[in-house]
C-alpha positions as a printed NumPy array, in Angstrom:
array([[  0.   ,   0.   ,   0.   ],
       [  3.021,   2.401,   0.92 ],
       [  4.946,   1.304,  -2.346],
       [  1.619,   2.493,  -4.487],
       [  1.126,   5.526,  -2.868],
       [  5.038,   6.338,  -3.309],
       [  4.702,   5.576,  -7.286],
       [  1.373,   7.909,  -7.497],
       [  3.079,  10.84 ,  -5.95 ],
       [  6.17 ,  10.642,  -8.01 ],
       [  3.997,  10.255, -10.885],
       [  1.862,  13.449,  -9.484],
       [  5.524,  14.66 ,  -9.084],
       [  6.521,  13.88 , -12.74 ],
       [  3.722,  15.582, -14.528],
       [  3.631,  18.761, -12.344],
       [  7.664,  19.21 , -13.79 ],
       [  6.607,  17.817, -17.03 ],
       [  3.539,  20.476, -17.316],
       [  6.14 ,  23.115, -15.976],
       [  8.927,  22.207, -17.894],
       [  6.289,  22.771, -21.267],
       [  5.241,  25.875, -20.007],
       [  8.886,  27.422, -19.448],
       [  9.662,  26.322, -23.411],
       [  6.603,  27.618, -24.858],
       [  7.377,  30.868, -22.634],
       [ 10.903,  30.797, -24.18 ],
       [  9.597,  30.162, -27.261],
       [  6.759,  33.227, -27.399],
       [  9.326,  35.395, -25.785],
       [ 12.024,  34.97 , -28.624],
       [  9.243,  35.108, -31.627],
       [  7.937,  38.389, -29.697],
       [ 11.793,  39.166, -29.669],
       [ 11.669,  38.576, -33.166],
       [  8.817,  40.43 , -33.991],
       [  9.369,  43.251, -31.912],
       [ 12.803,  43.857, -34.071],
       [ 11.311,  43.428, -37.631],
       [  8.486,  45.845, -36.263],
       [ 11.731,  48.093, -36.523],
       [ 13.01 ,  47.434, -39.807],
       [ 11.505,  49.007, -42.636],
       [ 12.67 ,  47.559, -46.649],
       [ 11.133,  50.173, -49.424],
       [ 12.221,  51.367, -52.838],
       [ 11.022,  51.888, -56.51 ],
       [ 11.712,  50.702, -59.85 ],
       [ 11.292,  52.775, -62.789],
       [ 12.145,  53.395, -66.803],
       [ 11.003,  55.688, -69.575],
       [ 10.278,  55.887, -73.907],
       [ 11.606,  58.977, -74.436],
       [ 11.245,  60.786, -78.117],
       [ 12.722,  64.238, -79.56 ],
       [ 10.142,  66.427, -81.617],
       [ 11.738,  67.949, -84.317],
       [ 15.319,  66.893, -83.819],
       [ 17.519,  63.621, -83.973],
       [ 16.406,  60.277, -82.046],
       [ 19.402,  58.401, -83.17 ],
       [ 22.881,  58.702, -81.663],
       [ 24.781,  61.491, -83.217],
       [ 28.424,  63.086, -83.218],
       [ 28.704,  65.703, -81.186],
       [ 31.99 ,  66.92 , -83.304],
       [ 29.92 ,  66.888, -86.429],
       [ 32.557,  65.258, -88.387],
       [ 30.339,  62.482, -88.777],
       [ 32.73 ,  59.773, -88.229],
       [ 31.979,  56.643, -86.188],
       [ 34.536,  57.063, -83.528],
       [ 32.677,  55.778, -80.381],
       [ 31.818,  59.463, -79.751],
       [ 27.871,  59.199, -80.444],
       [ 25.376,  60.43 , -78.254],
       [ 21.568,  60.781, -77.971],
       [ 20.469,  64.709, -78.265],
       [ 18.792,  65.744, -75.064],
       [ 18.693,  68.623, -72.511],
       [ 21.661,  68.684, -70.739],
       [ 19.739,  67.659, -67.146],
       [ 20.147,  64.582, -65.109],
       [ 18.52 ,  61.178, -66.354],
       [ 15.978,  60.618, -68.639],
       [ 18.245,  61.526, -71.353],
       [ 18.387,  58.173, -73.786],
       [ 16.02 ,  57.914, -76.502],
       [ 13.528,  55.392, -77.381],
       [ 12.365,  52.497, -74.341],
       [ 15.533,  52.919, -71.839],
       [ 16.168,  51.797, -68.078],
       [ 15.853,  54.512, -64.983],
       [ 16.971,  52.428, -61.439],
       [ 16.104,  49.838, -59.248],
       [ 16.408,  51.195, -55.491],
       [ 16.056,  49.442, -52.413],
       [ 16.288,  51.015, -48.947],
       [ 16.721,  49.039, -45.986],
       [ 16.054,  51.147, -42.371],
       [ 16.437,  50.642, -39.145],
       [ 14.198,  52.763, -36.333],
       [ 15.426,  52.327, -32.879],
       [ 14.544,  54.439, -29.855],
       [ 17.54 ,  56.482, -29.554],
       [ 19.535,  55.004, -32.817],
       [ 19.249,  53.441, -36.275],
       [ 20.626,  53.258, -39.688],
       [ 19.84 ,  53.576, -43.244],
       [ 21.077,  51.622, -46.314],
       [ 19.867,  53.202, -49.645],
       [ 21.523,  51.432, -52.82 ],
       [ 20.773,  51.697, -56.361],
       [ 20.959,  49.988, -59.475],
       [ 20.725,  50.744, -63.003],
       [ 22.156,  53.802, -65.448],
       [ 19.609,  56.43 , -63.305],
       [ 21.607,  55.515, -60.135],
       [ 25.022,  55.053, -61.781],
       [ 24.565,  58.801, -63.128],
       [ 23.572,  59.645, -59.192],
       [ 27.013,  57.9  , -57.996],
       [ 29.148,  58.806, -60.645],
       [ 32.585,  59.837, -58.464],
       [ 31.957,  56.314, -56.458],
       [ 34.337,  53.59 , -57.12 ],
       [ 34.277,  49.788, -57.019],
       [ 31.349,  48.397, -54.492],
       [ 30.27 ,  52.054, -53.49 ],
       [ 28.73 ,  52.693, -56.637],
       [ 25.487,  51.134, -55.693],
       [ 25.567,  53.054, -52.867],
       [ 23.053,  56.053, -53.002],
       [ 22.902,  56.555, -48.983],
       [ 24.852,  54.698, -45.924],
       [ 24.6  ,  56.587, -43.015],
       [ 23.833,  55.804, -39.064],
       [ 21.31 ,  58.26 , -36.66 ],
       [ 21.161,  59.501, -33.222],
       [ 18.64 ,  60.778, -31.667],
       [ 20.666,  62.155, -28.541],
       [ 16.959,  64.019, -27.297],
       [ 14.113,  65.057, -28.771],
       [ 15.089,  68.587, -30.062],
       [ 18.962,  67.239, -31.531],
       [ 19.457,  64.512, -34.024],
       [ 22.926,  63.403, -35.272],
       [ 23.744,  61.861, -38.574],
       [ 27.14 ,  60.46 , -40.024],
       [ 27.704,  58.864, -43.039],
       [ 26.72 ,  59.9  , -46.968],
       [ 23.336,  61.251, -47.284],
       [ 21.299,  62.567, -50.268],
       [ 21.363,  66.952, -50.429],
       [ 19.258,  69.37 , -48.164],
       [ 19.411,  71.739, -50.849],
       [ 16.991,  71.663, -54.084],
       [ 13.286,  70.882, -54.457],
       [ 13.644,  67.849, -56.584],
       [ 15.413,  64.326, -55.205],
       [ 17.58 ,  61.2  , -56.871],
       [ 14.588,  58.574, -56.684],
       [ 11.273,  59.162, -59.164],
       [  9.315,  58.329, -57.061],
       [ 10.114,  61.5  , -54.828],
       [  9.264,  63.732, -57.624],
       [  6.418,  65.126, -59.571],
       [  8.217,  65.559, -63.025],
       [ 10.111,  62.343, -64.427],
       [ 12.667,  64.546, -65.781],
       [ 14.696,  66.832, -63.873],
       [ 15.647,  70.049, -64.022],
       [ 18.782,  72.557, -64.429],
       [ 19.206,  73.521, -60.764],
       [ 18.968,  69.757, -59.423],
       [ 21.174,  68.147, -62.267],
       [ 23.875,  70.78 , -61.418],
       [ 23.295,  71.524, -57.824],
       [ 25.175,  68.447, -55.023],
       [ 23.799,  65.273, -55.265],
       [ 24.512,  64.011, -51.888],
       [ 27.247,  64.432, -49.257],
       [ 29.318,  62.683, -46.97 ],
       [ 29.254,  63.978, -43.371],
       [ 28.319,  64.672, -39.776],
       [ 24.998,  66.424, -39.538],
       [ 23.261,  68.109, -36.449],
       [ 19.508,  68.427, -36.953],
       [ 18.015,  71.018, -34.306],
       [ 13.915,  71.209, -32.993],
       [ 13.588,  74.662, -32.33 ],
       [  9.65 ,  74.413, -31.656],
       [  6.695,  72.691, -33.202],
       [  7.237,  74.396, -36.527],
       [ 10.961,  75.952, -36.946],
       [ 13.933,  73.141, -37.445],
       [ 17.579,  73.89 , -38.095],
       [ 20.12 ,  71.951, -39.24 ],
       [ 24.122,  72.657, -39.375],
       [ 26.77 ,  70.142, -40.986],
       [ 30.418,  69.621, -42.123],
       [ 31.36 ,  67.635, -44.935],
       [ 33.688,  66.442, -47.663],
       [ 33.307,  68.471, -51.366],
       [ 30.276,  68.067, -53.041],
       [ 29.644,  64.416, -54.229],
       [ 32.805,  62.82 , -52.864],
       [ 30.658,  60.189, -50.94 ],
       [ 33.354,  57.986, -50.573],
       [ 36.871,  59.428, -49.612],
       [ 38.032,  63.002, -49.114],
       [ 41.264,  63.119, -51.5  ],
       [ 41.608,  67.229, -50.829],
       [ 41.455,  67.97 , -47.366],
       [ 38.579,  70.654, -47.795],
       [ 35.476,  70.576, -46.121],
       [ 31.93 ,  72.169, -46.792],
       [ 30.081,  73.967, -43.967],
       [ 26.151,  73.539, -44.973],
       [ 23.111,  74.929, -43.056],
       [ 19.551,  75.166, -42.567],
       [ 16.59 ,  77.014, -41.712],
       [ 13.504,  75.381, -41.468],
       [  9.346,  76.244, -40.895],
       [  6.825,  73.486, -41.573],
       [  2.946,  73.627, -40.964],
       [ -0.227,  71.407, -42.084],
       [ -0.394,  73.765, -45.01 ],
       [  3.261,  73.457, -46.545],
       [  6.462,  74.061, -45.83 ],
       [  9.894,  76.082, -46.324],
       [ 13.24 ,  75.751, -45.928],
       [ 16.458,  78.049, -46.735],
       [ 19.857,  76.342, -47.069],
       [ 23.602,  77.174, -47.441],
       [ 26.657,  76.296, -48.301],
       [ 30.302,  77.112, -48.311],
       [ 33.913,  75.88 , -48.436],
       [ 36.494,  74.279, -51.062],
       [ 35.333,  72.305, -53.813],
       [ 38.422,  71.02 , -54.583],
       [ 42.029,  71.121, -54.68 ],
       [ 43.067,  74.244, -52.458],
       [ 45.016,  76.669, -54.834],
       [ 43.395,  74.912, -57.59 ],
       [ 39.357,  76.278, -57.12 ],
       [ 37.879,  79.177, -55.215],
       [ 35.376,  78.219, -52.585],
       [ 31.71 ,  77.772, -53.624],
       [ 28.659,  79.425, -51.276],
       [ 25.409,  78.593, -52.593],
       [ 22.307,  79.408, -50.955],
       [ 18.822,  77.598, -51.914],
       [ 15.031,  78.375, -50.966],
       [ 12.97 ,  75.337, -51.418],
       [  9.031,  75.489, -50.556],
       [  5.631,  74.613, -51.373],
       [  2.192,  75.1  , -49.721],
       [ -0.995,  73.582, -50.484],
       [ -3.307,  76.628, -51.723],
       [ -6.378,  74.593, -51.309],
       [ -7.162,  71.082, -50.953],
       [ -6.53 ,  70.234, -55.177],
       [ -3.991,  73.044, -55.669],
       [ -0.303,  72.802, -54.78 ],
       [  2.531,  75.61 , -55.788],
       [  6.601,  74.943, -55.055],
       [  8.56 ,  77.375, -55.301],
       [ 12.569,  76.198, -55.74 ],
       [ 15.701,  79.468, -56.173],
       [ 18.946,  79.251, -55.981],
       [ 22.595,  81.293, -56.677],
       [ 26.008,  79.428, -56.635],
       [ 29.137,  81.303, -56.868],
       [ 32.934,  79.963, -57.318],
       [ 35.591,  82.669, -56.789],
       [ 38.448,  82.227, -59.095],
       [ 41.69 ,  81.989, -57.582],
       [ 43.319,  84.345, -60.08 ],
       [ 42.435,  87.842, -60.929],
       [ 39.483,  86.727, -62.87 ],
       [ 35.82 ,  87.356, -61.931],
       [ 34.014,  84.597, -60.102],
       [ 31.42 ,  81.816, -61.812],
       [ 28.53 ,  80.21 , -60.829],
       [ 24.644,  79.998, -61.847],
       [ 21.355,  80.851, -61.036],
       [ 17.81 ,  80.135, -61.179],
       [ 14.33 ,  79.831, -60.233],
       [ 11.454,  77.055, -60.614],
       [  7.71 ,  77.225, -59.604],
       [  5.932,  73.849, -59.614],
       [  1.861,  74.367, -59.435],
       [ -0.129,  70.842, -59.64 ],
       [ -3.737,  70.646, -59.903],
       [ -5.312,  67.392, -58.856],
       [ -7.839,  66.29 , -60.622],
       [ -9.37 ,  63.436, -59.361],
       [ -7.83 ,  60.788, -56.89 ],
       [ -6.12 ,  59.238, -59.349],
       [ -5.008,  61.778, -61.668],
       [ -2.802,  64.886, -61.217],
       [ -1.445,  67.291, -63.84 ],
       [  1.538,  69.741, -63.347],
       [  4.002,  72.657, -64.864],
       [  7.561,  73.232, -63.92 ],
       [  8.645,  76.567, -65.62 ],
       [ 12.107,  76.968, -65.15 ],
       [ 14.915,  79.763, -65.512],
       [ 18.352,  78.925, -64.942],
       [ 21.296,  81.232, -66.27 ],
       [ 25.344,  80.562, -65.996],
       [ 27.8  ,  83.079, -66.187],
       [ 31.305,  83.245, -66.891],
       [ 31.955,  80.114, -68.332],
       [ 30.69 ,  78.075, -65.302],
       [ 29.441,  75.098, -66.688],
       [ 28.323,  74.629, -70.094],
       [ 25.258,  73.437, -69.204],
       [ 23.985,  75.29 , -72.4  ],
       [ 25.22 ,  77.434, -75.249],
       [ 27.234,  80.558, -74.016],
       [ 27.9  ,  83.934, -75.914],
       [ 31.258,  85.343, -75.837],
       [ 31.488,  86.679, -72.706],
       [ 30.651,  82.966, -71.431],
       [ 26.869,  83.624, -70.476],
       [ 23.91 ,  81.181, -71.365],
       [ 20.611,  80.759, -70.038],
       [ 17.529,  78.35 , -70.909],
       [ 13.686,  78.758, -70.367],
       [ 12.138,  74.884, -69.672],
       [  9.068,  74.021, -69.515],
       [  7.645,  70.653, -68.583],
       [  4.156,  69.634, -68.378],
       [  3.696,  66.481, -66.844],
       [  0.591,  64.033, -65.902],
       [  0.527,  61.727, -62.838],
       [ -1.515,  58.455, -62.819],
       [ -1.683,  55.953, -60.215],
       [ -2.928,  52.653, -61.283],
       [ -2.135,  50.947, -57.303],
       [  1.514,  51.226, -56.689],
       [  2.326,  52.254, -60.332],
       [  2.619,  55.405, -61.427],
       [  2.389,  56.516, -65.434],
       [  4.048,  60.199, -65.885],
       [  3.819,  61.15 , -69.826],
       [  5.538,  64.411, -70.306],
       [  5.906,  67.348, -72.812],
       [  9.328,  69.21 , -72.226],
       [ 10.428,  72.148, -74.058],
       [ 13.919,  74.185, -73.847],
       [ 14.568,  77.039, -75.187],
       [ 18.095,  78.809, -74.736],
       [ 19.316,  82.165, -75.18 ],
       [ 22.513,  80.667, -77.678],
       [ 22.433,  77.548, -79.916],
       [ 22.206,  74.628, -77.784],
       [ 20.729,  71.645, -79.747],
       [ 20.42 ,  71.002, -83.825],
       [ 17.482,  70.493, -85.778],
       [ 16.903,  66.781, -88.204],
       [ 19.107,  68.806, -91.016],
       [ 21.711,  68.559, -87.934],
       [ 21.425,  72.622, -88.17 ],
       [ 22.415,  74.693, -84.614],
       [ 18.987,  75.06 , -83.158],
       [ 18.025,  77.384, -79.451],
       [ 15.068,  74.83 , -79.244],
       [ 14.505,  71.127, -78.313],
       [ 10.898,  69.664, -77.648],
       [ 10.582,  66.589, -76.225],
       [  7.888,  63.494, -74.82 ],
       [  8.854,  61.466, -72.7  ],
       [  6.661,  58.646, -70.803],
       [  8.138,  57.095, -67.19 ],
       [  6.632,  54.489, -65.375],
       [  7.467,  54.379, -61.816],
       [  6.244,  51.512, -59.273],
       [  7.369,  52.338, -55.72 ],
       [  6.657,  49.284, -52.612]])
């Protein structure tokens, strides 16, 4: 009698640890798949894939030579406005992009890389692996008025952005294509109050993402004011493009906003002046412009807009477009563009036309032309 009631209290004994021992592994196990889920609740993957058809009104759509001796020495090249992407004729590629984030409390990281002839253009001084690199940088959030950022992030200054499918207009225009790109850095981003930000950084020269081979720096700055309505923001910069001795420094300063005037109507507004003193006795160069962006949306689905944009150069800055003797071009685009969403797609067809102050472009005949008028069609889908 003593031996059975011995066996039926280990066996009482036996499934109160087996019933426990269950309990502390499923425990375990919910506790590392919350674990789990509680970090991927923190990671965010997003990006867009995009390409165009574009075709020139008027002018060439085949590759021509841009020495006119009409010899087939590997120097061809597709007439288009001299502006960033979009620039091929006929079907052609834009850029896969994928960005991978990471939102902690206090710290994080984002990894934004790019593939395809769009995001080679955007990465063109990179070298070897780094040229799929469009952003690398890590974040601190050290309160909640100061933010730090190091690593290579896309430009403060300009309206318009690398990817699409942060832009209205498929193709870009004069003041983005030769304002920075991105930089490569140690930002401070100040809360002043509800509505004012501020931002102060020091980085390498403009587009050096991956090394600093001059041992300049560029001092950049911002002044912010958001509301529900819209928002504006006024940015600097200044310091040594390059080689010290070699080039001047460069201050540019940029106003970049855009309000919503009523609930269909939206106006940006995008100027900017760059300046490069010359190290010599000469005058300085640089460029300058101005952009207004209304949209009108028409239904949920549809939206049509306008960029109108002047940009000038003077004294021989860039060549962006024809120049006169004394080295001084401008150009009057204008691009009217149509959004539609079909889900996460987005169809943009496009009418572009630029008009310069000196011949820029040439006609079919291959004749020196101010004009160039232009469709294009992008599809962008963004996840």
């Amino acid at each position: 009698m003593k031996t059975k009631t011995v066996t039926d209290f280990l066996k009482k004994v036996s499934l109160v640890a087996l019933a426990f021992l269950s309990f502390n592994a499923i425990a375990q196990e919910e506790e590392s798949e919350s674990t789990v889920e509680k970090l991927l609740s923190k990671v965010n993957l997003s990006g867009s894939v995009d390409g165009y058809y574009r075709y020139n009104i008027g002018a060439p759509n085949r590759g021509i030579d841009p020495s006119g001796a009409g010899e087939d020495n590997g120097a061809y090249e597709f007439l288009a406005p001299t502006t960033s992407f979009a620039n091929k004729s006929g079907f052609a590629l834009g850029m896969a992009n994928i960005i991978l984030g990471y939102e902690g409390e206090k710290v994080g990281f984002v990894a934004d890389l790019v593939f395809g002839p769009r995001g080679e253009d955007a990465v063109f001084l990179s070298e070897g692996s780094a040229q799929v690199v469009n952003q690398l940088y890590a974040y601190w959030n050290v309160s909640e008025k100061v933010k730090l950022t190091v690593g290579n992030f896309n430009t403060f200054l300009g309206y318009e952005v690398i990817s699409p499918a942060g832009n209205f207009n498929y193709s870009t225009s004069y003041m983005f294509s030769y304002g920075p790109f991105s930089h490569t850095g140690l930002k401070a981003d100040f809360t002043l109050n509800e509505k004012w930000s501020a931002m102060l950084a020091v980085m390498n020269p403009t587009d050096y993402t991956e090394s600093n081979p001059f041992d300049t720096y560029i001092i950049g700055a911002q002044l912010g004011y958001a509301a529900d309505s819209g928002s504006a923001y006024l940015n600097f910069r200044y310091g040594n493009e390059g080689e010290p001795g070699e080039v001047g420094p460069t201050f540019q300063v940029d106003l970049t906003t855009g309000w919503d005037a009523t609930e269909d109507f939206y106006l940006g507004v995008n100027a900017t002046y760059l300046s490069t003193e010359d190290q010599g006795d000469g005058d300085a160069s640089g460029f300058y412009g101005v952009a207004l962006y209304p949209q009108y949306k028409t239904s949920e689905k549809f939206t049509i807009g306008l960029r109108g944009e002047y940009f000038a150069e003077y004294n021989n800055a860039l060549g962006a477009v024809g120049l006169d003797d004394e080295g001084d071009g401008s150009v009057f685009a204008a691009t009217l563009t149509g959004s539609y969403d079909i889900g996460d797609l987005t169809l943009k067809p496009e009418l572009r036309l630029d008009s310069t102050s000196e011949d820029s472009f040439v006609d079919n005949d291959l004749e020196p032309t101010k004009s160039l008028s232009s469709f294009v069609l992008g599809a962008v889908y963004k996840f």
